[in-house]
Amino acid sequence: MNILILGSGGREHALAWAVLQNPKCDKLIVAPGNAGIAQIATCASVDIMNGGAVVAFAEENSIDFVIVGPEAPLAAGVADRLRDAGIRVFGPSAEAARLEASKGFTKEVCDAAGAPTAAWARFSEAEPARAYIREHGAPIVVKADGLAAGKGVVVAMDEATALEAIDDMFGGQFGDAGAEVVIEEFMDGEEASFFVLCDGETVLPVGTAQDHKRVGEGDTGPNTGGMGAYSPAPVMTDAVTDKVLDRIVRPTMTEMSRRAAPFQGVLFVGLMIKDGQPRLVEYNVRFGDPECQVLMMRLGAQVLDLLLAAATGRLAEMQVNWADDHAMTVVMAAEGYPGDYVKGTAINGLDDMLETSFEMCFHAGTSGTAGAYKAAGGRVLNLTARGATLQEARDRAYALVDRVDWPEGFCRRDIGWRALGQQD
Ligand code: AMP
Ligand code: GLY
C-alpha cells in the first residue's frame, strides 16, 4: 500500500515512524516533511492547503491512503476533496472539523448533546462582551472563535485582563478568527487529553496523555504548543474514562451524525477533571503535538491498521493491543521560543543517537541532512522514550536530551513532575 502523510512536525515524524513498522506499507511519502522524516521516507513539496493539488499529487503517485496530520488542511476541506476523488483518507470533513475550527460551534454541539462543559456565551460585538465580563467577574476565559494556532485563548485571572483580551480580539489581533468571541466560565481541576478514533459510528480509545503547555519549569511563563508530554495520564482512571465516553464523546458523535456531519478521524478530547468529574475544555480534530509522539511510541505498527479501519468504517472489528507501559517526550526548542527565536543554528549529536522501539529522536523543525542538521522552527526536536514505568521513560528521554549538542536549544527539565510526584 502506498501512503501519503500530510504535515511537517514531530507529530508527522512519529506517525511516519509507526506506519513504516507495518508490513502493509510499501511506500511512504510525507508532504512537506522535515529533515528527520527525510531519513525514513520520501519528502515531497506539495501545498497541503490546496485540496486540488493534494488530489493530483496522490493520483500521480498511486497513493492508496492519505493521513492528514494538522488541523488547517482539514478545516480547509482537503479530506473532502480526497474522498470525492475516491481516495481513502484519515481525517474529518470540513464540516466535522468545525469541532476544532469554531469554539462556538463546539459549545452548541455540547449543549445539544448534554455534554458537561463550562458555561458560555458568544459575542460578535465588544460592548455586550464587556458587560458580560463585568457581570460575571474573574477568573473568566476569553476565546477567539476560530483557529488561532493555539494562541486565541486568554485565561484571565482578573477583570482587566479579560477586558483587554476583548479589545485585542475585536481589534483584529487574530484576524477573522477573532470576529466572534466565546466567553467561558473558568474551570479548575487537572487537565488531561484523551484520544479516540471514530469512524462515524464506532469510537475506539487509543490513549491518554498530559502535556506541559507553559514554557517554564513548574508550569510557569507563556503558553507554547507544548513542551513535553507523557502517556498514560494517571488522572484518566477507568472510571473517569467511562464517564468521558458515556457523557461527552458518544453523545457528541451522535449529535454530529444527527447534523449529517459524522466524524471520522481522531478526536482529541481536552478535559478538566475535578473530584473524578470530567468536563470538556475543547475538542481538536487531529492528534496532539507532542502528545502524538508518546501515543505512537506506545502503539507502534498497529497504528496503520487502526487508522485504516477508522477511514473505512471498520472500527467495530478492531481492538487496541496495549502494552502496560509508559512513554515521555521532551521538546527541545530554539532559544527565545515562544517569542522571537534564533533560527538556523547547527545541531550535532543526532547521528549516533539510538533509535529503537524504545527510544526515538523525532524531528519537529529541522532542515539540512544527517551530519549537518539545522534548527528550522521554534519547537525543533522531540526526544521520546518508552519504559516499564514513567520514571524509566523519563530517564531514557533525558538521556537522549543529554546527547544532543545544540547550545542554542533548551528544554524543560521537569516534564512529568506532577505524575512522578504522585508515584512516590
Ligand atoms: P483551548 O485552546 O480551548 O484548549 O485552551 C487552551 C488552554 O486554556 C487549555 O488547555 C486550558 O489550560 C485553558 N482553558 C481553556 N478553557 C478553559 C476554561 N474554561 N477554564 C480553565 N482553563 C481553560
Ligand atoms: N499539544 C497541544 C496541541 O497539539 O494542541
Coordinates of C-alpha atoms and ligand atoms in Angstrom, one line a residue:
M1 CA 0.0 0.0 0.0
N2 CA 1.3 3.5 -0.9
I3 CA 0.7 6.0 1.9
L4 CA 0.9 9.8 2.0
I5 CA 1.1 11.7 5.3
L6 CA 0.4 15.5 5.2
G7 CA 2.4 17.7 7.7
S8 CA 5.9 18.6 8.8
G9 CA 6.2 18.4 12.6
G10 CA 7.2 15.9 15.2
R11 CA 3.6 14.5 15.1
E12 CA 4.1 13.6 11.5
H13 CA 7.6 12.1 12.1
A14 CA 6.1 9.9 14.8
L15 CA 3.2 8.9 12.5
A16 CA 5.6 8.0 9.7
W17 CA 7.8 6.0 12.1
A18 CA 4.8 3.9 13.3
V19 CA 3.3 3.5 9.8
L20 CA 6.7 2.2 8.4
Q21 CA 6.8 -0.6 11.0
N22 CA 3.6 -2.1 9.5
P23 CA 4.4 -4.5 6.6
K24 CA 1.3 -3.3 4.8
C25 CA 3.2 -0.1 4.0
D26 CA 5.1 -0.4 0.7
K27 CA 5.9 3.2 0.0
L28 CA 5.6 6.3 2.3
I29 CA 5.7 9.9 1.2
V30 CA 5.4 12.8 3.6
A31 CA 4.4 16.2 2.3
P32 CA 6.2 18.5 3.1
G33 CA 8.0 16.6 5.9
N34 CA 11.3 17.7 7.5
A35 CA 14.9 16.7 7.7
G36 CA 14.3 13.9 10.2
I37 CA 11.4 12.5 8.2
A38 CA 13.6 12.5 5.1
Q39 CA 15.8 9.9 6.8
I40 CA 13.0 7.4 6.8
A41 CA 10.6 8.4 4.0
T42 CA 10.4 10.4 0.8
C43 CA 9.5 14.0 1.3
A44 CA 7.7 16.0 -1.3
S45 CA 6.8 19.6 -1.7
V46 CA 3.1 19.9 -2.1
D47 CA 0.8 22.7 -1.0
I48 CA -1.2 20.8 1.6
M49 CA -3.8 23.5 2.0
N50 CA -4.8 23.1 -1.6
G51 CA -7.2 20.1 -2.0
G52 CA -6.8 20.0 -5.8
A53 CA -3.0 19.9 -5.6
V54 CA -3.1 17.1 -2.9
V55 CA -5.6 15.0 -5.0
A56 CA -3.4 15.5 -8.2
F57 CA -0.2 14.5 -6.3
A58 CA -2.0 11.4 -4.8
E59 CA -3.2 10.3 -8.2
E60 CA 0.2 10.8 -9.8
N61 CA 1.9 8.8 -7.1
S62 CA -0.7 6.0 -6.9
I63 CA -1.5 6.8 -3.3
D64 CA -3.9 4.3 -1.6
F65 CA -4.3 6.1 1.7
V66 CA -3.8 9.6 3.0
I67 CA -3.3 10.5 6.7
V68 CA -3.8 14.2 7.5
G69 CA -1.7 15.4 10.4
P70 CA -2.6 19.1 11.2
E71 CA -6.0 20.8 11.5
A72 CA -5.6 23.5 8.9
P73 CA -6.0 21.3 5.8
L74 CA -8.9 19.5 7.5
A75 CA -10.7 22.8 8.2
A76 CA -10.0 23.8 4.5
G77 CA -11.7 20.7 3.2
V78 CA -8.7 18.7 1.9
A79 CA -10.1 15.4 3.3
D80 CA -13.4 16.1 1.5
R81 CA -11.6 16.6 -1.8
L82 CA -9.7 13.4 -1.4
R83 CA -12.9 11.4 -0.5
D84 CA -14.7 13.0 -3.5
A85 CA -11.8 11.7 -5.7
G86 CA -12.3 8.2 -4.3
I87 CA -9.0 8.2 -2.3
R88 CA -9.1 6.8 1.2
V89 CA -8.3 9.4 3.8
F90 CA -7.9 9.5 7.6
G91 CA -9.4 12.8 8.8
P92 CA -12.7 14.5 9.2
S93 CA -14.7 16.6 6.7
A94 CA -14.5 20.4 6.9
E95 CA -18.0 20.4 8.5
A96 CA -16.9 17.9 11.2
A97 CA -13.6 19.8 11.6
R98 CA -15.6 22.7 12.9
L99 CA -15.3 20.9 16.3
E100 CA -11.9 22.5 16.4
A101 CA -12.3 25.4 13.9
S102 CA -15.1 27.1 15.8
K103 CA -15.3 27.2 19.6
G104 CA -18.9 28.5 19.4
F105 CA -19.9 25.5 17.2
T106 CA -18.4 23.1 19.7
K107 CA -20.3 24.7 22.5
E108 CA -23.6 24.4 20.6
V109 CA -22.9 20.8 19.9
C110 CA -22.1 20.1 23.6
D111 CA -25.3 21.8 24.7
A112 CA -27.4 19.8 22.2
A113 CA -25.6 16.6 23.3
G114 CA -25.8 17.4 27.0
A115 CA -22.0 17.1 27.4
P116 CA -20.7 18.8 30.5
T117 CA -18.5 21.8 29.7
A118 CA -18.0 25.4 31.0
A119 CA -21.0 27.8 30.9
W120 CA -20.5 30.1 27.9
A121 CA -21.8 33.0 25.8
R122 CA -20.9 34.1 22.3
F123 CA -20.4 37.7 21.1
S124 CA -19.8 39.4 17.8
E125 CA -19.5 42.9 19.4
A126 CA -17.2 44.2 22.1
E127 CA -19.7 46.2 24.3
P128 CA -22.0 43.3 25.2
A129 CA -18.9 41.1 25.8
R130 CA -17.5 43.7 28.2
A131 CA -20.8 43.9 30.0
Y132 CA -20.9 40.0 30.4
I133 CA -17.4 40.1 31.8
R134 CA -18.3 42.8 34.3
E135 CA -21.4 40.9 35.3
H136 CA -19.7 37.5 35.8
G137 CA -16.3 38.8 37.1
A138 CA -12.9 37.0 37.1
P139 CA -11.5 34.4 36.8
I140 CA -13.0 34.1 33.3
V141 CA -11.8 32.7 30.0
V142 CA -11.9 34.7 26.7
K143 CA -11.5 32.8 23.4
A144 CA -11.3 33.8 19.7
D145 CA -13.9 31.7 18.0
G146 CA -11.7 30.5 15.1
L147 CA -8.3 28.8 14.6
A148 CA -5.6 30.9 16.1
A149 CA -2.7 28.5 16.2
G150 CA -3.3 27.8 19.9
K151 CA -2.9 31.4 20.8
G152 CA -6.5 32.6 20.9
V153 CA -7.3 31.7 24.5
V154 CA -6.9 34.1 27.4
V155 CA -7.4 32.6 30.9
A156 CA -8.0 35.9 32.7
M157 CA -7.4 35.8 36.5
D158 CA -8.6 39.4 36.8
E159 CA -11.3 41.5 35.0
A160 CA -8.8 44.0 33.5
T161 CA -7.0 41.1 31.6
A162 CA -10.3 39.8 30.3
L163 CA -11.4 43.3 29.1
E164 CA -8.0 43.8 27.4
A165 CA -8.5 40.4 25.6
I166 CA -11.8 41.7 24.3
D167 CA -10.1 44.8 22.9
D168 CA -7.3 42.7 21.3
M169 CA -9.7 40.2 19.7
F170 CA -12.2 42.7 18.4
G171 CA -9.2 44.9 17.4
G172 CA -8.2 42.3 14.9
Q173 CA -5.3 40.6 16.7
F174 CA -6.4 37.2 15.4
G175 CA -7.9 38.4 12.1
D176 CA -11.1 36.6 11.1
A177 CA -10.6 34.1 13.9
G178 CA -11.5 36.8 16.4
A179 CA -14.5 38.2 14.6
E180 CA -16.6 36.2 17.2
V181 CA -15.5 35.7 20.7
V182 CA -16.6 33.0 23.2
I183 CA -16.5 33.8 26.9
E184 CA -16.4 30.9 29.3
E185 CA -16.7 30.1 33.0
F186 CA -13.2 29.3 34.4
M187 CA -12.9 25.6 35.3
D188 CA -10.4 24.5 37.8
G189 CA -9.0 20.9 38.2
E190 CA -6.4 18.7 36.5
E191 CA -6.2 18.7 32.7
A192 CA -5.8 15.6 30.5
S193 CA -6.0 14.7 26.9
F194 CA -7.9 11.7 25.6
F195 CA -7.6 10.4 22.1
V196 CA -10.4 8.5 20.4
L197 CA -10.6 7.1 16.9
C198 CA -14.0 7.5 15.3
D199 CA -15.4 6.1 12.0
G200 CA -18.7 8.0 12.1
E201 CA -20.3 5.4 14.3
T202 CA -17.9 3.4 16.5
V203 CA -15.5 5.1 18.9
L204 CA -12.2 3.4 20.0
P205 CA -9.9 5.0 22.6
V206 CA -6.2 4.9 21.7
G207 CA -4.7 6.5 24.7
T208 CA -4.4 9.3 27.2
A209 CA -1.7 11.9 27.7
Q210 CA -0.8 15.0 29.7
D211 CA 1.2 17.8 28.2
H212 CA 3.0 20.8 29.6
K213 CA 1.8 23.9 27.8
R214 CA 3.9 26.6 29.6
V215 CA 7.5 27.3 28.6
G216 CA 8.9 27.4 32.1
E217 CA 9.6 24.8 34.8
G218 CA 6.9 24.4 37.3
D219 CA 4.4 25.2 34.5
T220 CA 5.1 28.9 34.5
G221 CA 5.6 31.5 31.8
P222 CA 3.9 31.9 28.5
N223 CA 1.9 29.2 26.7
T224 CA 3.5 27.2 23.9
G225 CA 2.4 24.5 21.6
G226 CA 3.6 22.0 24.3
M227 CA 7.0 21.5 25.8
G228 CA 6.6 17.8 26.6
A229 CA 4.1 15.1 27.3
Y230 CA 3.6 11.7 28.8
S231 CA 1.2 8.8 28.5
P232 CA -0.8 7.4 30.1
A233 CA -2.3 10.3 32.2
P234 CA -2.8 8.9 35.7
V235 CA -5.9 11.2 36.3
M236 CA -7.7 9.3 33.5
T237 CA -8.7 6.3 35.6
D238 CA -11.1 3.7 34.1
A239 CA -14.0 5.3 35.9
V240 CA -13.2 8.8 34.5
T241 CA -12.6 7.3 31.0
D242 CA -16.0 5.6 31.1
K243 CA -17.7 8.9 32.1
V244 CA -15.9 10.8 29.3
L245 CA -17.1 8.2 26.7
D246 CA -20.7 8.0 28.0
R247 CA -21.3 11.7 28.8
I248 CA -19.1 13.5 26.3
V249 CA -17.7 11.6 23.4
R250 CA -20.6 9.3 22.4
P251 CA -23.3 12.0 22.7
T252 CA -21.1 14.3 20.6
M253 CA -20.7 11.7 17.9
T254 CA -24.4 11.1 17.9
E255 CA -25.1 14.8 17.6
M256 CA -22.6 15.2 14.7
S257 CA -24.3 12.3 12.8
R258 CA -27.7 13.9 13.5
R259 CA -26.3 17.1 11.9
A260 CA -25.3 15.0 8.9
A261 CA -21.6 15.6 9.7
P262 CA -20.4 12.2 11.1
F263 CA -16.9 12.5 12.5
Q264 CA -14.2 10.3 11.0
G265 CA -10.7 10.6 12.3
V266 CA -9.1 11.1 15.7
L267 CA -11.0 13.2 18.3
F268 CA -8.6 14.9 20.7
V269 CA -10.7 15.4 23.8
G270 CA -9.2 18.1 26.1
L271 CA -10.6 17.6 29.6
M272 CA -10.7 19.3 33.0
I273 CA -11.1 16.8 35.8
K274 CA -12.2 17.7 39.3
D275 CA -13.2 15.3 42.0
G276 CA -13.4 12.5 39.4
Q277 CA -15.9 14.5 37.3
P278 CA -14.7 15.3 33.7
R279 CA -15.8 18.4 31.8
L280 CA -14.8 19.3 28.2
V281 CA -12.3 22.1 27.7
E282 CA -12.1 21.7 23.9
Y283 CA -12.0 19.3 21.0
N284 CA -9.3 19.1 18.4
V285 CA -9.8 17.0 15.2
R286 CA -6.2 15.7 15.0
F287 CA -3.5 14.1 17.1
G288 CA -1.9 16.5 19.6
D289 CA 1.7 17.6 19.0
P290 CA 3.7 16.4 21.1
E291 CA 1.1 14.0 22.5
C292 CA 1.1 12.0 19.3
Q293 CA 4.8 11.2 19.8
V294 CA 4.1 9.3 23.1
L295 CA 1.0 7.6 21.7
M296 CA 2.9 6.4 18.6
M297 CA 5.7 5.1 20.8
R298 CA 3.2 3.0 22.8
L299 CA 1.1 1.8 19.9
G300 CA 3.7 1.1 17.2
A301 CA 2.9 -0.8 14.0
Q302 CA -0.9 -1.4 14.8
V303 CA -1.4 2.3 14.2
L304 CA -1.8 1.9 10.4
D305 CA -4.4 -0.9 10.8
L306 CA -6.3 1.3 13.3
L307 CA -6.3 4.5 11.1
L308 CA -7.3 2.4 8.1
A309 CA -10.2 0.9 10.0
A310 CA -11.3 4.4 11.1
A311 CA -11.2 5.6 7.5
T312 CA -13.2 2.6 6.1
G313 CA -15.9 2.2 8.8
R314 CA -14.4 -0.9 10.3
L315 CA -13.5 0.2 13.8
A316 CA -16.1 -2.1 15.4
E317 CA -13.9 -5.0 14.3
M318 CA -10.8 -3.6 15.9
Q319 CA -9.1 -3.7 19.3
V320 CA -6.0 -1.9 20.6
N321 CA -3.3 -4.2 21.9
W322 CA -1.9 -2.4 24.9
A323 CA 1.5 -2.9 26.5
D324 CA 1.4 -2.0 30.1
D325 CA 4.0 0.7 29.6
H326 CA 4.7 4.5 29.8
A327 CA 6.2 7.0 27.4
M328 CA 7.5 10.5 27.7
T329 CA 8.6 13.1 25.1
V330 CA 10.8 16.1 25.9
V331 CA 10.6 19.0 23.5
M332 CA 13.9 20.9 22.7
A333 CA 13.1 24.4 21.4
A334 CA 15.2 27.2 20.0
E335 CA 16.2 29.9 22.5
G336 CA 13.6 32.7 22.6
Y337 CA 10.6 30.4 21.9
P338 CA 7.7 31.0 22.1
G339 CA 8.7 34.6 21.3
D340 CA 11.2 35.5 18.6
Y341 CA 13.6 32.6 18.5
V342 CA 17.0 32.1 16.9
K343 CA 17.0 30.4 13.6
G344 CA 19.4 28.2 11.5
T345 CA 21.7 27.2 14.4
A346 CA 23.7 23.9 14.0
I347 CA 22.6 20.8 15.8
N348 CA 25.1 17.9 16.4
G349 CA 25.0 14.7 18.3
L350 CA 22.0 13.2 16.4
D351 CA 23.8 10.8 14.1
D352 CA 24.8 8.2 16.6
M353 CA 21.6 8.5 18.6
L354 CA 20.0 5.2 19.4
E355 CA 16.7 4.8 17.6
T356 CA 14.8 1.8 18.6
S357 CA 11.2 0.9 19.5
F358 CA 12.1 2.3 23.0
E359 CA 14.0 5.5 22.1
M360 CA 13.5 7.9 19.3
C361 CA 14.5 11.4 18.3
F362 CA 11.5 12.8 16.4
H363 CA 12.3 16.0 14.4
A364 CA 9.8 18.8 14.7
G365 CA 11.5 21.6 12.9
T366 CA 14.8 20.8 11.3
S367 CA 16.5 21.4 7.9
G368 CA 19.7 20.0 6.4
T369 CA 20.8 16.4 6.2
A370 CA 22.3 13.8 8.5
G371 CA 25.6 15.2 9.9
A372 CA 24.5 18.8 9.2
Y373 CA 21.1 19.4 10.8
K374 CA 20.0 22.9 11.5
A375 CA 17.1 24.3 13.6
A376 CA 14.3 25.5 11.4
G377 CA 11.5 26.2 13.8
G378 CA 10.5 27.1 17.4
R379 CA 10.0 23.5 18.6
V380 CA 12.8 21.6 17.0
L381 CA 13.3 18.1 18.5
N382 CA 11.2 15.6 20.5
L383 CA 13.3 13.2 22.5
T384 CA 10.9 10.4 23.1
A385 CA 11.2 7.1 25.1
R386 CA 9.2 4.3 26.5
G387 CA 9.7 2.3 29.7
A388 CA 8.0 -0.1 32.1
T389 CA 7.5 2.9 34.5
L390 CA 7.1 6.6 33.8
Q391 CA 10.4 7.1 35.7
E392 CA 12.2 4.8 33.3
A393 CA 10.7 6.5 30.3
R394 CA 11.7 9.8 31.8
D395 CA 15.3 8.8 32.5
R396 CA 15.7 7.4 28.9
A397 CA 14.2 10.5 27.3
Y398 CA 16.5 12.9 29.3
A399 CA 19.5 10.6 28.5
L400 CA 18.7 11.3 24.8
V401 CA 18.4 15.0 25.5
D402 CA 21.9 14.9 27.0
R403 CA 23.3 13.5 23.8
V404 CA 22.1 16.5 21.8
D405 CA 24.8 19.0 21.1
W406 CA 22.9 22.2 20.4
P407 CA 24.0 25.2 22.5
E408 CA 21.1 27.4 21.2
G409 CA 18.5 24.9 22.2
F410 CA 16.7 24.5 25.6
C411 CA 14.2 22.2 27.2
R412 CA 12.2 21.9 30.4
R413 CA 13.9 19.5 32.9
D414 CA 10.7 18.7 34.8
I415 CA 8.4 17.0 32.3
G416 CA 6.1 14.7 34.1
W417 CA 6.7 16.3 37.6
R418 CA 3.1 16.0 38.7
A419 CA 2.7 12.3 37.8
L420 CA 6.2 11.4 39.0
G421 CA 5.4 13.1 42.4
Q422 CA 2.2 11.1 42.7
Q423 CA 4.2 7.8 42.2
D424 CA 6.4 8.5 45.2
Ligands
AMP1 P1 -8.1 25.6 24.4 O1 -7.3 26.1 23.2 O2 -9.5 25.8 24.4 O3 -7.6 24.2 24.8 O4 -7.5 26.4 25.6 C1 -6.1 26.4 25.9 C2 -5.9 26.2 27.4 O5 -6.6 27.2 28.1 C3 -6.5 24.9 27.9 O6 -5.6 23.8 27.7 C4 -6.7 25.2 29.3 O7 -5.4 25.1 30.0 C5 -7.1 26.7 29.3 N1 -8.5 26.8 29.3 C6 -9.4 26.8 28.2 N2 -10.7 26.9 28.6 C7 -10.7 27.0 30.0 C8 -11.7 27.1 31.0 N3 -13.0 27.2 30.6 N4 -11.3 27.1 32.3 C9 -10.0 27.0 32.6 N5 -9.0 26.9 31.7 C10 -9.3 26.9 30.4
GLY2 N1 -0.2 20.0 22.4 C1 -1.4 20.6 22.2 C2 -2.0 20.5 20.8 O1 -1.5 19.8 19.9 O2 -2.9 21.2 20.5

